[in-house]
PDB file of C-alpha atoms in Angstrom:
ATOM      1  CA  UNK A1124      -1.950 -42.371  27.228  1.00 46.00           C
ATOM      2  CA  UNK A1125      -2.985 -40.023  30.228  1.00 48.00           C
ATOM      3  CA  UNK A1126      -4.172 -42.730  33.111  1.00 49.00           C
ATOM      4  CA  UNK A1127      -4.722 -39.761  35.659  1.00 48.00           C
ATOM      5  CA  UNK A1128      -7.838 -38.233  35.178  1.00 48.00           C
ATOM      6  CA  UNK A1129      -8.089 -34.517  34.067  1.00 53.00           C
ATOM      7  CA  UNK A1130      -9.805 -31.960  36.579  1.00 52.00           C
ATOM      8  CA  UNK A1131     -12.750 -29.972  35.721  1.00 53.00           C
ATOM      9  CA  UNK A1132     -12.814 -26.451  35.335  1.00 51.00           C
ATOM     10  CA  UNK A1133     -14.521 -24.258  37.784  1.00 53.00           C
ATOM     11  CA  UNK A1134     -18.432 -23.396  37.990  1.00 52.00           C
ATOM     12  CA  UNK A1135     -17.029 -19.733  37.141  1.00 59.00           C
ATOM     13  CA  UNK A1136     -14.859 -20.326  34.008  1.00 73.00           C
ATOM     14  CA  UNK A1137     -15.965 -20.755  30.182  1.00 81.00           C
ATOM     15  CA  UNK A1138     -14.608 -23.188  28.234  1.00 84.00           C
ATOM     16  CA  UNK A1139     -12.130 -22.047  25.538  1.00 87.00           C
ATOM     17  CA  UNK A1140      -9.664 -23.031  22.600  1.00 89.00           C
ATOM     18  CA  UNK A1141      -6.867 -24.872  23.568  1.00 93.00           C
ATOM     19  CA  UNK A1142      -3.345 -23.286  24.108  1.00 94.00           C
ATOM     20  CA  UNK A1143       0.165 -25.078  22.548  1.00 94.00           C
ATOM     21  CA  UNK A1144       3.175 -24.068  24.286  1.00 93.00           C
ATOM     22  CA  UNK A1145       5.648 -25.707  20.980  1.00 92.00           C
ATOM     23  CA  UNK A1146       9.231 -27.261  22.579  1.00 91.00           C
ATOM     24  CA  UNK A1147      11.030 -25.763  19.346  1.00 83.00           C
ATOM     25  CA  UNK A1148      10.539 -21.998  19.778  1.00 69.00           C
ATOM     26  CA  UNK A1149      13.367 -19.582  21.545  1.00 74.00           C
ATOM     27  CA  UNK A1150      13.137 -19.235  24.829  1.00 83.00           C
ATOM     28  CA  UNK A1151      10.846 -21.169  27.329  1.00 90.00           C
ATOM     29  CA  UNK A1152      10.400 -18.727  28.915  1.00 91.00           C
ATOM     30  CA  UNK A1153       9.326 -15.903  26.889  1.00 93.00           C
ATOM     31  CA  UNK A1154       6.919 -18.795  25.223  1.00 93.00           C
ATOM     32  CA  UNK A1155       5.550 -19.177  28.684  1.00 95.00           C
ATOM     33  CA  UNK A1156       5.215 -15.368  29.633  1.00 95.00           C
ATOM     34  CA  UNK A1157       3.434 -15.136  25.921  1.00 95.00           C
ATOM     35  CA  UNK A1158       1.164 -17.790  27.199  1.00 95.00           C
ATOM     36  CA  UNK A1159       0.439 -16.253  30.507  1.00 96.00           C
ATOM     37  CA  UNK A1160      -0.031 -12.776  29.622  1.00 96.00           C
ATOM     38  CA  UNK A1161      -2.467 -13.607  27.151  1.00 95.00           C
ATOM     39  CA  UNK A1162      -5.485 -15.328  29.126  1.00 94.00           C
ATOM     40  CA  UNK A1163      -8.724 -13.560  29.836  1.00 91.00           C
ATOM     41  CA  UNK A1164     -10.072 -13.880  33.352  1.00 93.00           C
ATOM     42  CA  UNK A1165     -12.100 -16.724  33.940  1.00 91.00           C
ATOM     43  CA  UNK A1166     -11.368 -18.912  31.058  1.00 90.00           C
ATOM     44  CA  UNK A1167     -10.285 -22.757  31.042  1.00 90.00           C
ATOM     45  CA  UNK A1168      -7.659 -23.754  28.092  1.00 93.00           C
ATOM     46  CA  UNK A1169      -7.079 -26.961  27.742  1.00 95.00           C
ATOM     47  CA  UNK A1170      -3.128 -26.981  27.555  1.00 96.00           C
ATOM     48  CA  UNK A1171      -0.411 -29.192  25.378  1.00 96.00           C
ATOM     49  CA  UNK A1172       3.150 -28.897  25.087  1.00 95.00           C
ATOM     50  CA  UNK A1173       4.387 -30.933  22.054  1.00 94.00           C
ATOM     51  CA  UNK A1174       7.372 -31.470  20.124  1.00 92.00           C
ATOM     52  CA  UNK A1175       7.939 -31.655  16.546  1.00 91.00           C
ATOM     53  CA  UNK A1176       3.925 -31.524  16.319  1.00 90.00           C
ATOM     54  CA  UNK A1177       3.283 -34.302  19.105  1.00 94.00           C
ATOM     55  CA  UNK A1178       2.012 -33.917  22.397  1.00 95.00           C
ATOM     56  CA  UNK A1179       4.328 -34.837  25.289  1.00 95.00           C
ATOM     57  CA  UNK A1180       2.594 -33.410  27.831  1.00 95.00           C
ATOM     58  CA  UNK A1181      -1.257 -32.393  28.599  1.00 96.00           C
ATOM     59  CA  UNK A1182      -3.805 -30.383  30.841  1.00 96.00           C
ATOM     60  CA  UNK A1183      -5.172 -27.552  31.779  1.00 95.00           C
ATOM     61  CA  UNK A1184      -4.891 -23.651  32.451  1.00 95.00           C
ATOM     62  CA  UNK A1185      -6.945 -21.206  33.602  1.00 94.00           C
ATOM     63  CA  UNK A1186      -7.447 -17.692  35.041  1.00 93.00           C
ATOM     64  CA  UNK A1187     -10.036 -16.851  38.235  1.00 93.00           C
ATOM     65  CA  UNK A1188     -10.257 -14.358  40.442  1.00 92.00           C
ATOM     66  CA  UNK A1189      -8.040 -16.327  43.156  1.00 93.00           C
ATOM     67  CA  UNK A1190      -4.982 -16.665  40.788  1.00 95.00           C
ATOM     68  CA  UNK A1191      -3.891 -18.740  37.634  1.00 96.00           C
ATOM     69  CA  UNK A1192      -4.540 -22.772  38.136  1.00 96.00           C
ATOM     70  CA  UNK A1193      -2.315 -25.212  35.963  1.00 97.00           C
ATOM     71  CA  UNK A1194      -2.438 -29.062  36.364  1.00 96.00           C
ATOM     72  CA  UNK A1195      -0.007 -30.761  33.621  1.00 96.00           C
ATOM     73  CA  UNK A1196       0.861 -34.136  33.074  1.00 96.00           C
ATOM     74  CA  UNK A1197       3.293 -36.336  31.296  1.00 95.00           C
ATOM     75  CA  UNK A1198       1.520 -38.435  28.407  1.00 92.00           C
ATOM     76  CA  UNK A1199       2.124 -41.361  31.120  1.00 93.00           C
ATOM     77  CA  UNK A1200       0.633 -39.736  33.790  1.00 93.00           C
ATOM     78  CA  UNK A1201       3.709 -38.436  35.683  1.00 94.00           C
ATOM     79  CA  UNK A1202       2.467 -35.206  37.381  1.00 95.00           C
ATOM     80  CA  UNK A1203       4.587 -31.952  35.621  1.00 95.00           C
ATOM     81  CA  UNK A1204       2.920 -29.005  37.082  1.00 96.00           C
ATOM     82  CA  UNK A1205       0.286 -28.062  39.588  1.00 96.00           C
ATOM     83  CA  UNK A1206       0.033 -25.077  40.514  1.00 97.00           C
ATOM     84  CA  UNK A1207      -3.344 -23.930  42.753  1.00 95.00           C
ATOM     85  CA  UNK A1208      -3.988 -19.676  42.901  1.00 95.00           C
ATOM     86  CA  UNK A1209      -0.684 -18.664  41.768  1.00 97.00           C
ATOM     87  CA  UNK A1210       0.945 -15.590  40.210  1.00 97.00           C
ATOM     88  CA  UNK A1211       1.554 -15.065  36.967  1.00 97.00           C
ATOM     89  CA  UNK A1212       5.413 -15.049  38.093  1.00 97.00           C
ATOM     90  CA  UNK A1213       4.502 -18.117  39.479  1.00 97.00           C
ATOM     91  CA  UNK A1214       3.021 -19.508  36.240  1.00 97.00           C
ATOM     92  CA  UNK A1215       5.757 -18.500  33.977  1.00 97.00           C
ATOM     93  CA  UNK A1216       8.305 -20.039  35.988  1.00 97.00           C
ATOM     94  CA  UNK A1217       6.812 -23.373  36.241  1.00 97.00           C
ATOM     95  CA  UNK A1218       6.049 -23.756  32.754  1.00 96.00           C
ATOM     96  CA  UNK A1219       9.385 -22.529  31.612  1.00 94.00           C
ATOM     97  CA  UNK A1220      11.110 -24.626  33.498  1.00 94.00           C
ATOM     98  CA  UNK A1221       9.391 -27.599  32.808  1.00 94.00           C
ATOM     99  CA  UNK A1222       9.863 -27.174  29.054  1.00 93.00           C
ATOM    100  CA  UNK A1223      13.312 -26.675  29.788  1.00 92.00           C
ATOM    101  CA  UNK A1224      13.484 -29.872  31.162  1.00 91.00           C
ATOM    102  CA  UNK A1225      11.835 -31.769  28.309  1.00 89.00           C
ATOM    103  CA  UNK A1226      14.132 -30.232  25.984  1.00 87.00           C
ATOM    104  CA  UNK A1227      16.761 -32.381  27.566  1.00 77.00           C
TER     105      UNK A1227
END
């Protein structure tokens, strides 16, 4: 159960369908750069990465015209990622590393 509470996306971004970033597939991060390189400019996904179907970890990501935002958590709360007006580089290497780690 998340205990920290989930920020709010910005005045500027539209809500939209959440992204799954799946533990199982290839590479992390080619899964992440897939991830990245696909969101539209101001838009706020809600973000899991799960194994075998089940969340493990949950938040958000989103695109504005400072940079890409990601705030991740551990189902328990324990803080994964957050990452404020960063690259896409940036992006991709947090997220792949941090699924690399859960696939430990």
């Amino acid at each position: 159960m998340i205990t920290t509470p989930m920020p709010q996306p910005t005045l500027f971004s539209a809500p939209a369908p959440e992204r799954v970033l799946p533990l199982e597939l290839g590479s992390s991060t080619h899964t992440a750069a897939d991830l990245v390189m696909s969101l539209a400019m101001g838009r706020y996904h809600p973000l899991a990465i799960e194994r075998d179907g089940d969340a493990v970890a949950r938040g958000y990501i989103e695109r504005t015209p400072t940079g890409l935002h990601i705030h991740l958590i551990e189902l328990d709360g324990t803080p994964l990622i957050r990452l404020t007006a960063g690259t896409d580089q940036d992006a991709i290497f947090a997220l792949g590393k941090r699924m690399r780690e859960l696939t430990r």
